[in-house]
Amino acid sequence: MEILKHCRIYPISSFCATTETYFKIPEDLVNQHLALRTRKLGHIHVVEHSFRLSKVKKKLITTNLDENSGLILLIDVISCWKQFARSLVNNGQSIAYLSSASLCQFDGLLNFLGQLIDSPDEALKRCIFTDSYSCLQQPLTGIIIDNLSYYQTPVAMREFSALQKMLKSLRSTFGCWTMTTSYGLEYYNGVEGGTSTLYTSSGTSFTRLPVSYIKDTDLVLMRDTEDTYHLVK
């Protein structure tokens, strides 16, 4: 016990560092914007225009499935990814799929991400895996959250800063990249449009998420057609 009095306790982070992974952009877009070859993308955002699962989103995820080893977590708020996730042929790559009624509320998303940070094994047990390998043994490579436009209540908009902090904490903890999505302005032409101007600057936005959230991303893509998209940030 006398020896212990002279010991100092250091956090394990002092001796090991998280290996950061980066989102890979499909080659066709890189060819249009050569600067993307040298950009390190930890958080990208995709603006969609359809409730269906577009070829663009499929291409974005399969590009990273081909390149990364480890686990990709797919948080399916809109319940459109399940069939595609099941159809994936995994070559040493795994998808953890989560679609739950709890995700209908913004607090449900924040609670899950908080659990993922504090108790990753317990959080991932709530997911469905696309292969028989024990995904809990694989490093978390990336997180996809589709679609943030469903969280459009004034309360959720005020709490987006909490989501930003959690995504940064996840990257700091696991080194994983994040891809989030939202809908374009046409989605808000109905009742939702009545309060949308509270959250974006008129004439400069392309989605109705808080401006601070969009500014905090490394890259923003907007889908043009079923097969094409362009860089907006």
Short mmCIF file of C-alpha atoms in Angstrom, two decimals:
data_model
loop_
_atom_site.label_atom_id
_atom_site.label_comp_id
_atom_site.label_asym_id
_atom_site.label_seq_id
_atom_site.Cartn_x
_atom_site.Cartn_y
_atom_site.Cartn_z
CA MET A 1 0.00 0.00 0.00
CA GLU A 2 2.91 2.32 0.70
CA ILE A 3 4.09 1.87 -2.88
CA LEU A 4 0.65 2.73 -4.26
CA LYS A 5 0.76 6.11 -2.54
CA HIS A 6 3.59 7.10 -4.86
CA CYS A 7 1.89 5.86 -8.05
CA ARG A 8 0.18 8.12 -10.54
CA ILE A 9 -2.80 7.12 -12.64
CA TYR A 10 -2.79 8.04 -16.33
CA PRO A 11 -5.67 7.65 -18.79
CA ILE A 12 -5.13 4.92 -21.36
CA SER A 13 -5.52 7.57 -24.08
CA SER A 14 -2.11 8.87 -23.03
CA PHE A 15 -0.50 5.71 -24.39
CA CYS A 16 -2.62 4.84 -27.41
CA ALA A 17 -4.35 6.92 -30.05
CA THR A 18 -7.50 6.20 -32.03
CA THR A 19 -6.87 5.45 -35.69
CA GLU A 20 -9.15 7.73 -37.68
CA THR A 21 -10.88 6.44 -40.80
CA TYR A 22 -12.07 8.65 -43.64
CA PHE A 23 -15.05 8.53 -45.95
CA LYS A 24 -14.15 7.59 -49.52
CA ILE A 25 -15.89 9.47 -52.34
CA PRO A 26 -16.77 7.53 -55.54
CA GLU A 27 -14.22 7.95 -58.30
CA ASP A 28 -16.61 9.65 -60.73
CA LEU A 29 -17.10 12.58 -58.34
CA VAL A 30 -13.39 12.74 -57.55
CA ASN A 31 -12.69 13.09 -61.27
CA GLN A 32 -14.97 16.14 -61.34
CA HIS A 33 -13.36 17.70 -58.26
CA LEU A 34 -9.71 16.68 -58.14
CA ALA A 35 -9.17 18.48 -54.84
CA LEU A 36 -11.20 15.70 -53.20
CA ARG A 37 -8.25 13.35 -53.65
CA THR A 38 -6.41 15.09 -50.84
CA ARG A 39 -9.35 16.02 -48.60
CA LYS A 40 -9.79 13.98 -45.45
CA LEU A 41 -13.51 13.54 -44.84
CA GLY A 42 -14.63 12.64 -41.35
CA HIS A 43 -18.23 13.90 -41.63
CA ILE A 44 -20.17 14.27 -44.87
CA HIS A 45 -23.80 15.22 -45.46
CA VAL A 46 -25.98 14.19 -48.41
CA VAL A 47 -29.08 16.12 -49.52
CA GLU A 48 -31.74 13.82 -51.00
CA HIS A 49 -34.96 14.49 -52.93
CA SER A 50 -36.80 11.19 -52.68
CA PHE A 51 -38.21 8.89 -50.03
CA ARG A 52 -36.86 5.92 -51.98
CA LEU A 53 -33.36 4.52 -51.61
CA SER A 54 -31.54 6.12 -54.54
CA LYS A 55 -28.66 4.63 -56.50
CA VAL A 56 -26.53 7.52 -55.27
CA LYS A 57 -26.83 6.51 -51.61
CA LYS A 58 -26.24 2.87 -52.49
CA LYS A 59 -23.09 3.84 -54.36
CA LEU A 60 -21.80 5.93 -51.47
CA ILE A 61 -22.10 3.05 -49.03
CA THR A 62 -20.80 0.31 -51.36
CA THR A 63 -17.74 2.43 -52.20
CA ASN A 64 -16.83 2.47 -48.53
CA LEU A 65 -17.71 -1.19 -48.05
CA ASP A 66 -15.14 -2.01 -50.71
CA GLU A 67 -12.45 0.16 -49.15
CA ASN A 68 -12.79 -0.19 -45.39
CA SER A 69 -12.36 -3.09 -43.05
CA GLY A 70 -14.45 -3.07 -39.93
CA LEU A 71 -18.05 -2.38 -39.02
CA ILE A 72 -20.38 0.20 -40.55
CA LEU A 73 -23.38 1.14 -38.42
CA LEU A 74 -26.51 2.03 -40.41
CA ILE A 75 -29.13 3.95 -38.40
CA ASP A 76 -32.23 3.74 -40.59
CA VAL A 77 -34.62 6.40 -39.31
CA ILE A 78 -36.83 6.18 -42.43
CA SER A 79 -36.81 2.36 -42.69
CA CYS A 80 -35.70 2.15 -46.33
CA TRP A 81 -32.34 0.36 -46.04
CA LYS A 82 -33.28 -3.03 -44.61
CA GLN A 83 -33.72 -4.95 -47.86
CA PHE A 84 -30.56 -3.48 -49.34
CA ALA A 85 -28.56 -4.24 -46.18
CA ARG A 86 -29.69 -7.86 -46.33
CA SER A 87 -28.68 -8.12 -49.98
CA LEU A 88 -25.08 -7.12 -49.32
CA VAL A 89 -22.47 -9.76 -49.95
CA ASN A 90 -19.84 -9.19 -47.29
CA ASN A 91 -16.20 -9.80 -48.04
CA GLY A 92 -14.85 -9.43 -44.53
CA GLN A 93 -17.05 -6.34 -44.11
CA SER A 94 -20.08 -6.06 -41.86
CA ILE A 95 -23.13 -3.86 -41.50
CA ALA A 96 -24.88 -3.30 -38.19
CA TYR A 97 -28.44 -2.24 -39.01
CA LEU A 98 -30.73 -0.38 -36.60
CA SER A 99 -34.35 0.52 -37.27
CA SER A 100 -36.45 1.09 -34.18
CA ALA A 101 -39.59 2.91 -33.11
CA SER A 102 -37.42 4.75 -30.59
CA LEU A 103 -35.71 6.53 -33.51
CA CYS A 104 -38.95 8.34 -34.32
CA GLN A 105 -38.06 10.76 -31.54
CA PHE A 106 -34.89 12.85 -31.59
CA ASP A 107 -34.22 11.89 -27.97
CA GLY A 108 -34.26 8.25 -29.04
CA LEU A 109 -31.44 8.89 -31.51
CA LEU A 110 -29.42 10.85 -28.95
CA ASN A 111 -29.95 8.16 -26.31
CA PHE A 112 -28.71 5.43 -28.65
CA LEU A 113 -25.61 7.41 -29.65
CA GLY A 114 -24.92 8.13 -25.99
CA GLN A 115 -25.17 4.42 -25.21
CA LEU A 116 -22.86 3.67 -28.14
CA ILE A 117 -20.22 5.94 -26.60
CA ASP A 118 -20.60 4.63 -23.04
CA SER A 119 -21.42 0.95 -23.67
CA PRO A 120 -20.77 0.06 -27.32
CA ASP A 121 -21.33 -3.68 -26.84
CA GLU A 122 -24.76 -3.12 -25.31
CA ALA A 123 -25.74 -0.58 -27.97
CA LEU A 124 -24.72 -2.84 -30.85
CA LYS A 125 -26.72 -5.72 -29.40
CA ARG A 126 -29.80 -3.74 -30.44
CA CYS A 127 -28.75 -4.02 -34.09
CA ILE A 128 -29.23 -6.64 -36.79
CA PHE A 129 -26.01 -7.82 -38.46
CA THR A 130 -25.61 -8.75 -42.11
CA ASP A 131 -23.25 -11.66 -41.57
CA SER A 132 -22.67 -14.44 -39.09
CA TYR A 133 -19.32 -13.14 -37.88
CA SER A 134 -19.27 -11.58 -34.44
CA CYS A 135 -19.40 -7.91 -35.37
CA LEU A 136 -18.69 -6.92 -31.80
CA GLN A 137 -15.07 -7.95 -32.43
CA GLN A 138 -14.64 -5.50 -35.31
CA PRO A 139 -13.69 -1.82 -35.06
CA LEU A 140 -16.41 0.71 -35.81
CA THR A 141 -15.42 2.23 -39.16
CA GLY A 142 -18.36 4.46 -40.03
CA ILE A 143 -21.87 5.56 -39.07
CA ILE A 144 -24.72 6.41 -41.45
CA ILE A 145 -27.81 8.26 -40.19
CA ASP A 146 -30.66 8.50 -42.69
CA ASN A 147 -32.66 10.84 -42.49
CA LEU A 148 -32.32 13.89 -40.20
CA SER A 149 -35.17 15.79 -41.87
CA TYR A 150 -37.61 13.72 -39.82
CA TYR A 151 -36.50 15.59 -36.72
CA GLN A 152 -38.10 18.93 -37.50
CA THR A 153 -39.79 19.91 -34.25
CA PRO A 154 -38.60 23.18 -32.66
CA VAL A 155 -37.25 21.19 -29.71
CA ALA A 156 -35.19 18.91 -31.97
CA MET A 157 -33.82 21.89 -33.90
CA ARG A 158 -32.61 23.48 -30.68
CA GLU A 159 -30.92 20.22 -29.66
CA PHE A 160 -28.95 19.67 -32.86
CA SER A 161 -25.88 21.00 -31.07
CA ALA A 162 -26.09 17.91 -28.84
CA LEU A 163 -26.02 15.71 -31.95
CA GLN A 164 -22.96 17.57 -33.24
CA LYS A 165 -21.15 17.01 -29.94
CA MET A 166 -22.02 13.31 -29.93
CA LEU A 167 -20.77 12.79 -33.49
CA LYS A 168 -17.49 14.46 -32.56
CA SER A 169 -17.25 12.31 -29.44
CA LEU A 170 -17.86 9.17 -31.51
CA ARG A 171 -15.05 10.14 -33.87
CA SER A 172 -12.75 10.87 -30.95
CA THR A 173 -13.61 7.54 -29.31
CA PHE A 174 -13.72 5.19 -32.31
CA GLY A 175 -12.09 7.16 -35.13
CA CYS A 176 -15.15 6.50 -37.30
CA TRP A 177 -16.48 8.69 -40.11
CA THR A 178 -20.12 9.80 -40.26
CA MET A 179 -22.53 10.25 -43.17
CA THR A 180 -25.86 11.95 -42.48
CA THR A 181 -28.68 12.82 -44.87
CA SER A 182 -31.59 15.24 -45.13
CA TYR A 183 -34.13 16.29 -47.76
CA GLY A 184 -33.93 19.27 -50.08
CA LEU A 185 -36.07 22.37 -49.71
CA GLU A 186 -39.01 20.89 -51.63
CA TYR A 187 -39.66 18.55 -48.68
CA TYR A 188 -40.63 21.56 -46.57
CA ASN A 189 -43.16 23.16 -48.91
CA GLY A 190 -46.01 21.84 -46.78
CA VAL A 191 -46.82 22.56 -43.15
CA GLU A 192 -43.17 22.15 -42.16
CA GLY A 193 -42.25 25.21 -44.21
CA GLY A 194 -44.06 27.51 -41.82
CA THR A 195 -41.21 27.51 -39.31
CA SER A 196 -38.28 26.42 -41.45
CA THR A 197 -36.97 29.98 -41.91
CA LEU A 198 -36.06 29.98 -38.23
CA TYR A 199 -33.21 27.60 -38.91
CA THR A 200 -31.61 28.68 -42.19
CA SER A 201 -30.62 31.83 -44.02
CA SER A 202 -33.01 32.74 -46.81
CA GLY A 203 -31.62 32.21 -50.30
CA THR A 204 -28.45 30.41 -49.21
CA SER A 205 -29.69 27.04 -47.96
CA PHE A 206 -30.39 23.74 -49.70
CA THR A 207 -31.90 21.90 -46.73
CA ARG A 208 -33.61 22.95 -43.50
CA LEU A 209 -31.16 21.65 -40.94
CA PRO A 210 -29.55 24.25 -38.67
CA VAL A 211 -26.87 26.26 -40.47
CA SER A 212 -24.36 25.50 -37.71
CA TYR A 213 -24.77 21.77 -38.33
CA ILE A 214 -24.15 22.07 -42.07
CA LYS A 215 -21.11 24.30 -41.51
CA ASP A 216 -19.67 21.68 -39.17
CA THR A 217 -19.48 19.04 -41.93
CA ASP A 218 -16.43 18.40 -44.12
CA LEU A 219 -18.42 17.93 -47.33
CA VAL A 220 -22.00 18.33 -48.58
CA LEU A 221 -23.32 16.49 -51.63
CA MET A 222 -26.66 17.12 -53.34
CA ARG A 223 -28.31 14.49 -55.50
CA ASP A 224 -29.39 15.70 -58.96
CA THR A 225 -30.83 12.56 -60.57
CA GLU A 226 -31.09 8.90 -59.66
CA ASP A 227 -27.44 8.43 -60.66
CA THR A 228 -25.77 11.84 -60.32
CA TYR A 229 -24.93 14.36 -57.63
CA HIS A 230 -22.79 17.45 -57.23
CA LEU A 231 -20.65 19.12 -54.61
CA VAL A 232 -22.22 22.08 -52.78
CA LYS A 233 -19.63 22.48 -50.03
#
